[in-house]
Coordinates of C-alpha atoms and ligand atoms in Angstrom, one line a residue:
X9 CA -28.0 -5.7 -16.8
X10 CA -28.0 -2.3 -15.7
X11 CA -24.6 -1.2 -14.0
X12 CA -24.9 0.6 -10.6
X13 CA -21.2 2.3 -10.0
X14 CA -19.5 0.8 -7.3
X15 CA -17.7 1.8 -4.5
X16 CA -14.3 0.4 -3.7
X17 CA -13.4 0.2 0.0
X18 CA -9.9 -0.7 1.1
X19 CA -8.5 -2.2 3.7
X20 CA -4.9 -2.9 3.1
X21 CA -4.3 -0.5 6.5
X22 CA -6.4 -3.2 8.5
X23 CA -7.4 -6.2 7.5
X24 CA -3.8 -6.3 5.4
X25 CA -1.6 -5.9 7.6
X26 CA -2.9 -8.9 9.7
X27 CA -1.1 -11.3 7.4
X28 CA 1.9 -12.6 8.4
X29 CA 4.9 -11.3 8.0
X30 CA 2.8 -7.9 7.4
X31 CA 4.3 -4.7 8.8
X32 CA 4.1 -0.9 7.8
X33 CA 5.2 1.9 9.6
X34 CA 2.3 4.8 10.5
X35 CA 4.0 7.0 7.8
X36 CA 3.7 4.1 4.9
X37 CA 0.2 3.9 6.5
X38 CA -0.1 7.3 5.2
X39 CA 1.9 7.0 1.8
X40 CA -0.3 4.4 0.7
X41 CA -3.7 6.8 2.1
X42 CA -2.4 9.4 -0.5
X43 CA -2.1 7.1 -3.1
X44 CA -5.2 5.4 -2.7
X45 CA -7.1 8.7 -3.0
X46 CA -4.8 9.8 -5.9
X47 CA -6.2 6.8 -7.2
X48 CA -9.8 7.5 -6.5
X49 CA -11.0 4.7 -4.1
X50 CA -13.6 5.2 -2.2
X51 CA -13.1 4.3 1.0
X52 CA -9.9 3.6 3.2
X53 CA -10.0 1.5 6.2
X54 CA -7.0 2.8 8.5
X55 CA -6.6 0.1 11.2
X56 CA -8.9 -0.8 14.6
X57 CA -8.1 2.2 17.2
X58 CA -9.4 -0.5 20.0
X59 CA -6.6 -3.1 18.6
X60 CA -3.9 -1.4 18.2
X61 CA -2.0 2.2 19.7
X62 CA 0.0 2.4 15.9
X63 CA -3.7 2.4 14.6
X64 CA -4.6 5.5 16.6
X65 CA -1.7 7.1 15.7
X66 CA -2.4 6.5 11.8
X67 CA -5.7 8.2 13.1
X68 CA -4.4 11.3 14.1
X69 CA -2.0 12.0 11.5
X70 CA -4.4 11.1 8.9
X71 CA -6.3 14.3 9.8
X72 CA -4.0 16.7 8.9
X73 CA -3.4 15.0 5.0
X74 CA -5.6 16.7 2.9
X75 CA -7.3 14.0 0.8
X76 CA -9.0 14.9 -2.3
X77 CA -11.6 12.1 -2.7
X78 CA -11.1 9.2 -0.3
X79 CA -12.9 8.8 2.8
X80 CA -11.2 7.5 5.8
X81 CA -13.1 4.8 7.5
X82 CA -11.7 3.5 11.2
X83 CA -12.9 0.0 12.4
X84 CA -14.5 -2.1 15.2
X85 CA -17.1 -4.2 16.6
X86 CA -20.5 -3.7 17.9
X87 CA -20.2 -2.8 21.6
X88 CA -20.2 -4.8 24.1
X89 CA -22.8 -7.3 25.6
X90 CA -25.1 -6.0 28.1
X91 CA -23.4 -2.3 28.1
X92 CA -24.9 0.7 26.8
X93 CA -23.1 2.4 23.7
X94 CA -22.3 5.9 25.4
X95 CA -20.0 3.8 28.0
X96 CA -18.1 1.3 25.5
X97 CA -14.9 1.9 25.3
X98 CA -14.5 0.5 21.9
X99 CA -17.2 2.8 20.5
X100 CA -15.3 5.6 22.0
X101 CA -12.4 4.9 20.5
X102 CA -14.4 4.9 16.9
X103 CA -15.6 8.0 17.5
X104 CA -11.8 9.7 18.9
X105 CA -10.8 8.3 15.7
X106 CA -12.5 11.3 14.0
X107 CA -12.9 9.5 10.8
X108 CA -15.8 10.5 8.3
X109 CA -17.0 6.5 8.4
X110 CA -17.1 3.7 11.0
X111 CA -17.1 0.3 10.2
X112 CA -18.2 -2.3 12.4
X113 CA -18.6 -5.7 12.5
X114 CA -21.7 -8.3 14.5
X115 CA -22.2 -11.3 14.5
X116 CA -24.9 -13.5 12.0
X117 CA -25.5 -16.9 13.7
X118 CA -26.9 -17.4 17.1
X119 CA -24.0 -20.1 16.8
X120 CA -21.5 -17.5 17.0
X121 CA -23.1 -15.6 18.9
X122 CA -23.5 -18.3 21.8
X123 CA -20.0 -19.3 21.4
X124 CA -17.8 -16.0 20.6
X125 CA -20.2 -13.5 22.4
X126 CA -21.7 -15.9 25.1
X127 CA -25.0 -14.3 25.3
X128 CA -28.5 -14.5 23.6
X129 CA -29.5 -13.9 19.7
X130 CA -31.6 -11.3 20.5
X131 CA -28.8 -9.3 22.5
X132 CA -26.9 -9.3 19.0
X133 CA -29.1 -7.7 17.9
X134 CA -29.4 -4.8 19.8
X135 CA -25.9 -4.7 20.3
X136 CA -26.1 -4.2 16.3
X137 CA -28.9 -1.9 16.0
X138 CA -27.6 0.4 19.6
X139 CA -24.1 0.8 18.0
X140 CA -24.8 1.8 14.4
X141 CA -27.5 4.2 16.0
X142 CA -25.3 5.7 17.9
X143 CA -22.3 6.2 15.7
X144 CA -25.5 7.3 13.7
X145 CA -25.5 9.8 16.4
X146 CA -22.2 11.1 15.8
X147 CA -22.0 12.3 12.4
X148 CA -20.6 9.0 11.2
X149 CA -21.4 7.2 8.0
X150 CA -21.6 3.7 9.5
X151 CA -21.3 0.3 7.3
X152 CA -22.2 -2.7 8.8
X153 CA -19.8 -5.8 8.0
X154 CA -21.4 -9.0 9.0
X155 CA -19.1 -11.2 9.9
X156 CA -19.4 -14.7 9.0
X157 CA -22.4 -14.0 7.3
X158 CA -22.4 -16.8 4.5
X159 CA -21.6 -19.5 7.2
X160 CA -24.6 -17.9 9.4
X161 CA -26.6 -17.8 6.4
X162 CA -26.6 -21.7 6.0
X163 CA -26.8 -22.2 9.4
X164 CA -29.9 -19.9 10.3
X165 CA -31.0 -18.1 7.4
X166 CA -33.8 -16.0 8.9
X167 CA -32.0 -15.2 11.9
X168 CA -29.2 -13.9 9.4
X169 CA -31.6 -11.9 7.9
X170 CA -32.4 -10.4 11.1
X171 CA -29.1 -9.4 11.7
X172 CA -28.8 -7.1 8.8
X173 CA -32.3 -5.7 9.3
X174 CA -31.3 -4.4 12.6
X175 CA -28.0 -2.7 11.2
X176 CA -30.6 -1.5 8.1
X177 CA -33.2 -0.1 10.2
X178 CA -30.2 1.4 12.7
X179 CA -29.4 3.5 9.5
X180 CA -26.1 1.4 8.4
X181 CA -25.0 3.1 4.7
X182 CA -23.8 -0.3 3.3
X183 CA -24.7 -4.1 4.8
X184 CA -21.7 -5.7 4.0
X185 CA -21.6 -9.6 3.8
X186 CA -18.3 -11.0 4.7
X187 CA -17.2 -14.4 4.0
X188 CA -14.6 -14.3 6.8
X189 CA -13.2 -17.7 6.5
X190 CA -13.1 -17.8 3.1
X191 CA -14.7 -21.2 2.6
X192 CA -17.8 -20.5 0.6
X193 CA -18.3 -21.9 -3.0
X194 CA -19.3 -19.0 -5.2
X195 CA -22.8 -20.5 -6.8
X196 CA -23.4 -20.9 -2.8
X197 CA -22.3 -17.5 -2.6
X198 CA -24.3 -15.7 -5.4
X199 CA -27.4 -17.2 -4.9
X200 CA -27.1 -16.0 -0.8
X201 CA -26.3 -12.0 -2.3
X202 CA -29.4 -12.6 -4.7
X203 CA -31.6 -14.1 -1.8
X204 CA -30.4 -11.3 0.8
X205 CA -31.1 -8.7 -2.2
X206 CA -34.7 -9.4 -2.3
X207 CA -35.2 -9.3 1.0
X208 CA -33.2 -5.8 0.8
X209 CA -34.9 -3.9 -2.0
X210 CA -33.8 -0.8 -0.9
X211 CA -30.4 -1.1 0.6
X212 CA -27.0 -1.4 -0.4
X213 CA -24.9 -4.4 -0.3
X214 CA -21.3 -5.3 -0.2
X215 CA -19.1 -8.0 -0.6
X216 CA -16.2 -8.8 2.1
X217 CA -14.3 -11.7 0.7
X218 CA -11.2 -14.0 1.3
X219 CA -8.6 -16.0 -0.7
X220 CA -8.9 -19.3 0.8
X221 CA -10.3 -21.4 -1.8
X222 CA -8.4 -19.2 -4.4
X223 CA -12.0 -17.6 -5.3
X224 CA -11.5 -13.8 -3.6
X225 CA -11.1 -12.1 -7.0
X226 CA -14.1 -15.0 -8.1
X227 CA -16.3 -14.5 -5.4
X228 CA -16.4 -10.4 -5.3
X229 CA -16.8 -11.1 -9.2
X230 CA -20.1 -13.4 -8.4
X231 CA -21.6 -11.1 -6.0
X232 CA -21.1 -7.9 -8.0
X233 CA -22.5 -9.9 -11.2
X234 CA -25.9 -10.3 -8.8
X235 CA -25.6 -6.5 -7.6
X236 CA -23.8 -5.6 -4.8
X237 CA -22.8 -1.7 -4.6
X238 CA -19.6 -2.3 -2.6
X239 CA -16.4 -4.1 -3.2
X240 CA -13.9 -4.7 -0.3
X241 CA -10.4 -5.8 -0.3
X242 CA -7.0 -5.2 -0.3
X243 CA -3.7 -4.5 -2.6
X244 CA -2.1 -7.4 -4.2
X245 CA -4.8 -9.4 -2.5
X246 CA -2.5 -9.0 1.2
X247 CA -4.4 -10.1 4.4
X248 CA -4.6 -12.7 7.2
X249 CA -3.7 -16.8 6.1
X250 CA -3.9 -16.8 2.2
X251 CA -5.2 -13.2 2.2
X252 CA -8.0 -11.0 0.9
X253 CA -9.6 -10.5 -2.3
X254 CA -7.5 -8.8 -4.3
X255 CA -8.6 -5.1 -5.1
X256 CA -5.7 -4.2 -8.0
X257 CA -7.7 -7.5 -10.3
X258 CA -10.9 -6.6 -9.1
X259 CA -10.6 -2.9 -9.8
X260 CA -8.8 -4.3 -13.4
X261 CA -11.9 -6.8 -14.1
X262 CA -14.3 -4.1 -13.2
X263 CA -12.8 -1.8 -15.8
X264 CA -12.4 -4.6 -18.3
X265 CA -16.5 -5.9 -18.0
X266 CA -17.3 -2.3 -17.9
X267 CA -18.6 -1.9 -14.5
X268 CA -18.3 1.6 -13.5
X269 CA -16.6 2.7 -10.0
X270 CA -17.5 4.9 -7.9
X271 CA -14.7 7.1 -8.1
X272 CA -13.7 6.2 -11.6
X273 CA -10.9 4.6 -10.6
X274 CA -7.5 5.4 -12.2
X275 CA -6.6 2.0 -13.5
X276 CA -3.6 2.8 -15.2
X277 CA -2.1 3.3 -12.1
X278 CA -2.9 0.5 -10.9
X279 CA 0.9 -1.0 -11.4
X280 CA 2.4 1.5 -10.3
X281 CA 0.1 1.4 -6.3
X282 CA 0.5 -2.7 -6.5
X283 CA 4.3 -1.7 -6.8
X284 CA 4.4 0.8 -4.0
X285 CA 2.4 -1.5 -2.0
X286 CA 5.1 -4.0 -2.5
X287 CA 8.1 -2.2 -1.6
X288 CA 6.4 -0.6 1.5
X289 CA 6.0 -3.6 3.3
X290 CA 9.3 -4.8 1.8
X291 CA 7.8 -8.2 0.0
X292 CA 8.6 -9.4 -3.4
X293 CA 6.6 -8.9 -6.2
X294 CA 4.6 -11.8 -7.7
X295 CA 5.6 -11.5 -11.1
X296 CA 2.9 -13.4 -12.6
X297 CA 0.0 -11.8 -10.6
X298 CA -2.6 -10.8 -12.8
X299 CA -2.7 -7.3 -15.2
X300 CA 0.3 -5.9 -13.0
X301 CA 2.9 -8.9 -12.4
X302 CA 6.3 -8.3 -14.5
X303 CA 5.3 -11.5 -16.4
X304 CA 1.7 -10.4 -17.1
X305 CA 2.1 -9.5 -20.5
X306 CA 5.5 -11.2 -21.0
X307 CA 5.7 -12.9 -24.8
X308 CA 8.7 -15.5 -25.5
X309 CA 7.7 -18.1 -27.6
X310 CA 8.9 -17.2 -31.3
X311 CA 5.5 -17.3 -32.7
X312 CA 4.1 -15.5 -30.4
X313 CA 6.3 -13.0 -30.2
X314 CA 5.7 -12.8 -34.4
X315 CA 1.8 -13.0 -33.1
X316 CA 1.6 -10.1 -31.0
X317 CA 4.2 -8.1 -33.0
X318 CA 1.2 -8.3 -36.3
X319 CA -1.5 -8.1 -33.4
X320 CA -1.3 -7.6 -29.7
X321 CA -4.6 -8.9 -28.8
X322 CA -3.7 -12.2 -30.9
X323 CA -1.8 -13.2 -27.3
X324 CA -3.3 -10.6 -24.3
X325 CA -6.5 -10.5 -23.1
X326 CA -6.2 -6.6 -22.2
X327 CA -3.8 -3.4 -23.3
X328 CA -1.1 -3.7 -20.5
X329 CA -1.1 0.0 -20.5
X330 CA -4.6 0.7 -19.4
X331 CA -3.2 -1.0 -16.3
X332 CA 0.1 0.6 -16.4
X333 CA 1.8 -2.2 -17.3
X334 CA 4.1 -2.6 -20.4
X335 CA 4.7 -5.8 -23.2
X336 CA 7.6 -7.5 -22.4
X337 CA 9.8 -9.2 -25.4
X338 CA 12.1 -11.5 -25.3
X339 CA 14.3 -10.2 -28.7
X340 CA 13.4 -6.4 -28.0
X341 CA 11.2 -4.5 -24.7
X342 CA 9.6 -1.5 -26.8
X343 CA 8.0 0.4 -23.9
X344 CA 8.2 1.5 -20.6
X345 CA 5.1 2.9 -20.3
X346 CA 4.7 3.5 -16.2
X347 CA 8.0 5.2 -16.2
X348 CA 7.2 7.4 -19.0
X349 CA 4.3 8.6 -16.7
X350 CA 6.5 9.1 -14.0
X351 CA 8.2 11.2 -16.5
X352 CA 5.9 13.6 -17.4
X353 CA 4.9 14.4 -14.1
X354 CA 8.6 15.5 -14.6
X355 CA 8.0 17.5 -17.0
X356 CA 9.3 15.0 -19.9
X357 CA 6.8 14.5 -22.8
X358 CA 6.3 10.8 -23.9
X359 CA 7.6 11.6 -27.5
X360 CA 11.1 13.6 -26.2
X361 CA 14.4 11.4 -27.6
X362 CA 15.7 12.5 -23.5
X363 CA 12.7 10.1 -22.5
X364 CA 13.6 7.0 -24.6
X365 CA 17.0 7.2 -23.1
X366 CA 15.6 8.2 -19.2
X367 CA 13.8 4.6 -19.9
X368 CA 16.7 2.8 -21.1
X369 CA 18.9 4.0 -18.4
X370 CA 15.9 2.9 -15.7
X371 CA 15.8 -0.1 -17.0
X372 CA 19.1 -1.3 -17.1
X373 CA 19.2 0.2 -13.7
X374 CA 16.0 -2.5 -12.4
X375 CA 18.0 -4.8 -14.6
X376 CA 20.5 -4.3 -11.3
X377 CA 18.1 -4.1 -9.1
X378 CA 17.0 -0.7 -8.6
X379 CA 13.4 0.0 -7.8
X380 CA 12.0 3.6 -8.3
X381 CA 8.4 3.0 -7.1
X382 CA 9.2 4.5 -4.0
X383 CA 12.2 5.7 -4.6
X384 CA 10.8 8.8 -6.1
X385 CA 14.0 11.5 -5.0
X386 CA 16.2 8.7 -6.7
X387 CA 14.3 8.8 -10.2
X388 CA 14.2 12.8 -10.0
X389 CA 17.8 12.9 -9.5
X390 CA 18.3 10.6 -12.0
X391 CA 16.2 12.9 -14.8
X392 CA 18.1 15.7 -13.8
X393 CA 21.5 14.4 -14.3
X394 CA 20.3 13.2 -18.0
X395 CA 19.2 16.7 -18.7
X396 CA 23.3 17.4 -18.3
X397 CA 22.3 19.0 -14.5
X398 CA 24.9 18.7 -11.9
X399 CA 22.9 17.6 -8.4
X400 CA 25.5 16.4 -6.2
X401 CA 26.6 18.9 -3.6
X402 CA 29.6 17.4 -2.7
X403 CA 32.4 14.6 -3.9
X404 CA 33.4 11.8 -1.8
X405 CA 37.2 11.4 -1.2
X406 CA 36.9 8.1 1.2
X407 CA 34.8 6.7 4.1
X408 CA 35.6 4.1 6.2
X409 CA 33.6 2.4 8.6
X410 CA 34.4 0.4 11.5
X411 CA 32.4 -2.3 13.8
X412 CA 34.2 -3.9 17.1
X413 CA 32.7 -6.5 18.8
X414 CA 34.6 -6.8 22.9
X415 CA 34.4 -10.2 24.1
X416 CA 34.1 -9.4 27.7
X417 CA 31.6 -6.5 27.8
X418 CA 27.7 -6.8 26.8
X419 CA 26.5 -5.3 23.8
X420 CA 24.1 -2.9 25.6
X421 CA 27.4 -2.1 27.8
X422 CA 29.0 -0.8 24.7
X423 CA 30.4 -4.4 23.9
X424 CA 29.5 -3.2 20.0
X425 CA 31.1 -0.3 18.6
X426 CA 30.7 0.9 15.6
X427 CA 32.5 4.0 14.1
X428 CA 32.8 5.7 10.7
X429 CA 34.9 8.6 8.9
X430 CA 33.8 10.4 6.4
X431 CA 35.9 12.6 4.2
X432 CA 34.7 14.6 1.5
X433 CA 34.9 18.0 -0.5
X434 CA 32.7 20.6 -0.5
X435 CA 32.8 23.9 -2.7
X436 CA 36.5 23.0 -3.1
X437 CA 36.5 22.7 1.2
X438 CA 38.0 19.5 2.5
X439 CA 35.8 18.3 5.2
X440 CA 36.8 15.2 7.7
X441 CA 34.0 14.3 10.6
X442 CA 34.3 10.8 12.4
X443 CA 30.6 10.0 14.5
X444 CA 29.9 6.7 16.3
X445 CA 26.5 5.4 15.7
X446 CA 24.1 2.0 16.5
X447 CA 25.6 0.9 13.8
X448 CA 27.7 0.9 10.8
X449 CA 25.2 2.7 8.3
X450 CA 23.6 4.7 11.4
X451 CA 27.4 5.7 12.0
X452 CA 27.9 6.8 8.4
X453 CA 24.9 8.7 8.5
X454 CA 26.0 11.1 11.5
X455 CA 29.3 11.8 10.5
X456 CA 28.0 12.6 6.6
X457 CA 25.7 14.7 8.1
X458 CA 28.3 16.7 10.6
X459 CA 30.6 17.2 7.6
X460 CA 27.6 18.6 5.3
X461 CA 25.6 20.6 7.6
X462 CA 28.6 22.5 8.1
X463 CA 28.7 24.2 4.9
X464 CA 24.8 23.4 4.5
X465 CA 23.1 24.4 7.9
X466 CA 19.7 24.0 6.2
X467 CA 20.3 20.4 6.0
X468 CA 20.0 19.8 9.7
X469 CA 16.3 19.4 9.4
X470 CA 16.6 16.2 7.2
X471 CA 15.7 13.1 8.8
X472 CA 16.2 9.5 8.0
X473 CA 12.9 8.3 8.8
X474 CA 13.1 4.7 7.8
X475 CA 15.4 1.9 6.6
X476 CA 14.6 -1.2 4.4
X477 CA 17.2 -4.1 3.0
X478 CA 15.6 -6.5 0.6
X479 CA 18.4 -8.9 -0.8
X480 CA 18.1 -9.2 -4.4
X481 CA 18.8 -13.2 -5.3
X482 CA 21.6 -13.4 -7.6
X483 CA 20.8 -13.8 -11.5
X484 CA 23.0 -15.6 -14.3
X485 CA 26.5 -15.2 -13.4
X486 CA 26.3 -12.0 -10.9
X487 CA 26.6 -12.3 -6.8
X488 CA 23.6 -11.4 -5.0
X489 CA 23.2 -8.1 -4.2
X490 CA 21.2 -5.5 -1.7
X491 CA 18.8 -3.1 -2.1
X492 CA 18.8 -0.2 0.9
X493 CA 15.5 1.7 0.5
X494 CA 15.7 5.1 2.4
X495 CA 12.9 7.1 3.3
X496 CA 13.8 10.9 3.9
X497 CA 11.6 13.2 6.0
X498 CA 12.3 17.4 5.0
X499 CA 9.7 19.2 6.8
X500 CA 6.6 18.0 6.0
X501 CA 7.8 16.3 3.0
X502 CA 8.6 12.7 2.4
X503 CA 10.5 11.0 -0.2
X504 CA 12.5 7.6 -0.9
X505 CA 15.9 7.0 -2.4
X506 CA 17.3 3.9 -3.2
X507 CA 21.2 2.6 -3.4
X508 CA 21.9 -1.0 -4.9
X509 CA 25.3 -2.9 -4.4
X510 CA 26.8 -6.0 -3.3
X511 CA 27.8 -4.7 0.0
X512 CA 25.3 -3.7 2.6
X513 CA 26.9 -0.7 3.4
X514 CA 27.9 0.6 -0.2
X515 CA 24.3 0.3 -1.1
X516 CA 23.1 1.9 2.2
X517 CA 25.7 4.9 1.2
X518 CA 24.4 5.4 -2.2
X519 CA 20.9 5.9 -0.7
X520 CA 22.2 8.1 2.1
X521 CA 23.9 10.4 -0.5
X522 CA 20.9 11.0 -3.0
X523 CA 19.1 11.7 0.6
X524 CA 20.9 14.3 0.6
X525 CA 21.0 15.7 -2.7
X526 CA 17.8 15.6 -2.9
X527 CA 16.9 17.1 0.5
X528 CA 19.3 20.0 -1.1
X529 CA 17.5 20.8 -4.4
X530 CA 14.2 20.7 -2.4
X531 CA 15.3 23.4 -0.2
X532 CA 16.5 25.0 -3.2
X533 CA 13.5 25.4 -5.0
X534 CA 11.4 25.9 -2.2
X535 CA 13.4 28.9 -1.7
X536 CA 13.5 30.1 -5.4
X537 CA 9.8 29.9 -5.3
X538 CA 9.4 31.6 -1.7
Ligands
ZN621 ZN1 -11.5 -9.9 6.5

């Protein structure tokens, strides 16, 4: 078969985030933007601007992030019934959104249409065809996704049809068929793509699917094997119920059956985003999700461990570092090959004897829980202190901190109280500053920051921007620990650092102090360049 390139269109930013338990803050929204256009996807779906006022937000800060490939898509539905397009709010909002591509969804089943919309079938279809003309209108690049579309297939297929011909004829880019519920069986589902392609010569399809029968990865497989041009999903497969299809296997499988994307996807970093992904919206990683999970390419069985050792493809289906993954032993772990990227964007080549010990000392540190993914002013630090550099701009001589709890007042009365003291030297200065804060961590913070920026003034423009604890279960023999990710904002730069201890507020210090440091040799090569 010939193999048309295919575009990948996320939606982690939207359709993602709807799971439960599903949260990230507008700048994560962001982070993960960059790195989905680092990565060379094609299209990233932001959020709904007529859902959500975080959405709109994500909206206007998006503009000002100079992507290199990616196109930023904002989405909605068709407008409303009876109303003409120029006065729908919702439409407005797609177009304030100021996004190169709009993405909207109809409905495909008079069905639906009589029970969610409450009006006719032939309404729809105007409502369809008026709102992708007039996004049309705008500039936009308008894909239609029809929602429902398999279950409106079987129920009515010719009015289904009629559906997409009216987004088609409109001048939608890509009719997108969405199997919303997740409940269609993929022969069903392939022989629907291959019936709606010949009706569609000319157009371009894509495939919208969900987890719930397991078959998201399977049924975007099914409809690219019959031709689609357009694969939608999300990382690690996150999304509403059971969740989306999964766009880290897809993009894999693509590369693997040699199906060309669009972008020509960087699939070796396809670890390293799944991992990002992960620790943004503070879940644990599935170890044994496919061609990036920790136990992907895990061996332990003696013979296969002998196996793999005479010939890796004896026991894997793939190279784990065309993914960015590594082979994992049970006697010996011989790689390390996603930090060893990281490195070099240090400037540490692969084959340097500083690397092999940067890796081991990385490793035993995730061995205690660390997690550098998005911790990237952590891992620098660490780099420069095994190149024999000296990055910490002061030395702690205690802190203390202090919560009181009064029974007869209310917390918001001042009821909670919570204190800390910070003592530390600085260029041979002793510095003491005591700060009350909401909070323990927010207390050490303050008074860290009043003893530092008095011999630093440049540091005042550091921000904690965000705070994440993830308890780390404990493992043979050790208590369980925390992990305090910090995310830093200097300027318009962003970066993560990461502490790891058994006590909350020990690990929340470490972080807070590389913070710092790091927010200090910024500014210190910034000016050395300036
Ligand atoms: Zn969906």
């Amino acid at each position: 078969m010939t193999k048309t390139p295919i575009a990948i269109y996320d939606t982690t930013l939207r359709d993602g985030l709807q799971g439960s338990g599903m949260s990230l803050s507008v700048e994560d929204k962001v982070q993960t933007a960059r790195k989905l256009d680092e990565l060379r996807f094609d299209y990233i779906e932001g959020g709904w601007p007529g859902s959500n006022p975080k959405d709109i937000e994500f909206f206007q800060k998006i503009q000002h992030v100079p992507l290199s490939y990616a196109r930023v898509a904002a989405f909605g539905s068709t407008r409303k019934k009876e109303t003409p397009a120029e006065s729908d709010a919702n439409l407005r909002l797609l177009i304030e959104a100021n996004t190169p591509v709009v993405t909207i969804f109809g409905k495909s089943s008079p069905f639906q249409v009589a029970e969610a919309l409450q009006t006719t079938p032939e309404e729809n279809l105007r409502m369809i065809s008026d709102s992708v003309k007039f996004l049309g209108q705008h500039g936009k690049e308008v894909i239609y996704d029809a929602e429902h579309f398999f279950d409106g297939f079987q129920q009515d297929r010719d009015y289904a049809i009629c559906t997409l011909r009216s987004a088609h004829a409109a001048g939608a880019r890509y009719l997108v068929l969405c199997d919303t519920n997740g409940g269609t069986d993929f022969p069903v589902l392939a022989e629907i793509v291959r019936d709606v392609g010949q009706q569609f010569p000319g157009a371009k399809l894509g495939i919208h699917a969900h987890n719930d029968m397991g078959y998201g990865v399977a049924n975007s497989m099914a409809a690219v094997y019959e031709g689609v041009q357009m694969v939608q999903g999300t990382i690690n497969g996150i999304g509403e119920r059971v969740g989306n299809a999964n766009l880290v296997t897809i993009t894999a499988n693509l590369f693997k059956n040699e199906f060309p994307t669009k972008g020509n996807i960087d699939v070796a970093q396809l670890k390293n985003l799944s991992g990002l992904v992960y620790e943004l919206a503070n879940l644990p990683p599935d170890i044994r999700q496919p061609y990036v999970g920790d136990a992907a390419f895990a061996h332990k069985g003696g013979v296969h461990v002998d196996a793999v050792l005479k010939n890796p493809r004896l026991y894997e289906h793939i190279d784990p570092e065309a993914v960015g993954n590594r082979r994992h032993f049970l006697i010996s772990d011989l790689a390390g090959t996603a930090h060893v990227q990281a490195l070099e964007g240090l400037g540490i080549k692969k084959k340097d004897a500083l690397a092999r010990e940067i890796v081991e000392k990385i490793k035993k540190l995730e061995h205690e829980g660390y997690v550098f993914e998005a911790a990237e002013g952590s891992l620098e630090l660490l780099v420069r202190a095994a190149r024999g550099e000296d990055t910490s701009i002061f030395d702690l001589i205690e802190y203390r901190t202090d919560v009181t709890r009064k029974s007869d007042t209310r917390k918001s009365e001042g009821g909670l109280e919570s204190c800390a003291i910070v003592r530390i030297r600085v260029n041979g200065e002793e510095v003491t500053q005591m700060a009350y804060g909401d909070g323990p961590v927010n207390a050490l913070d303050l008074a860290l920051r009043a003893a530092l920026t008095s011999k630093y003034p440049e540091l005042a423009e550091l921000r904690l921007d965000d705070y994440k604890v993830r308890i780390i279960p404990e493992q043979r023999g050790t208590a369980a620990k925390v992990r305090v990710l910090i995310e830093s904002k200097l300027g318009g730069r962003r970066f993560g650092t990461v502490g790891v201890d058994e006590n909350i507020v020990e690990a929340s210090w470490r972080a807070l102090v590389e913070s710092f440091n790091y927010a200090h040799l910024l500014i210190r090569s910034s000016n050395s360049r300036a």
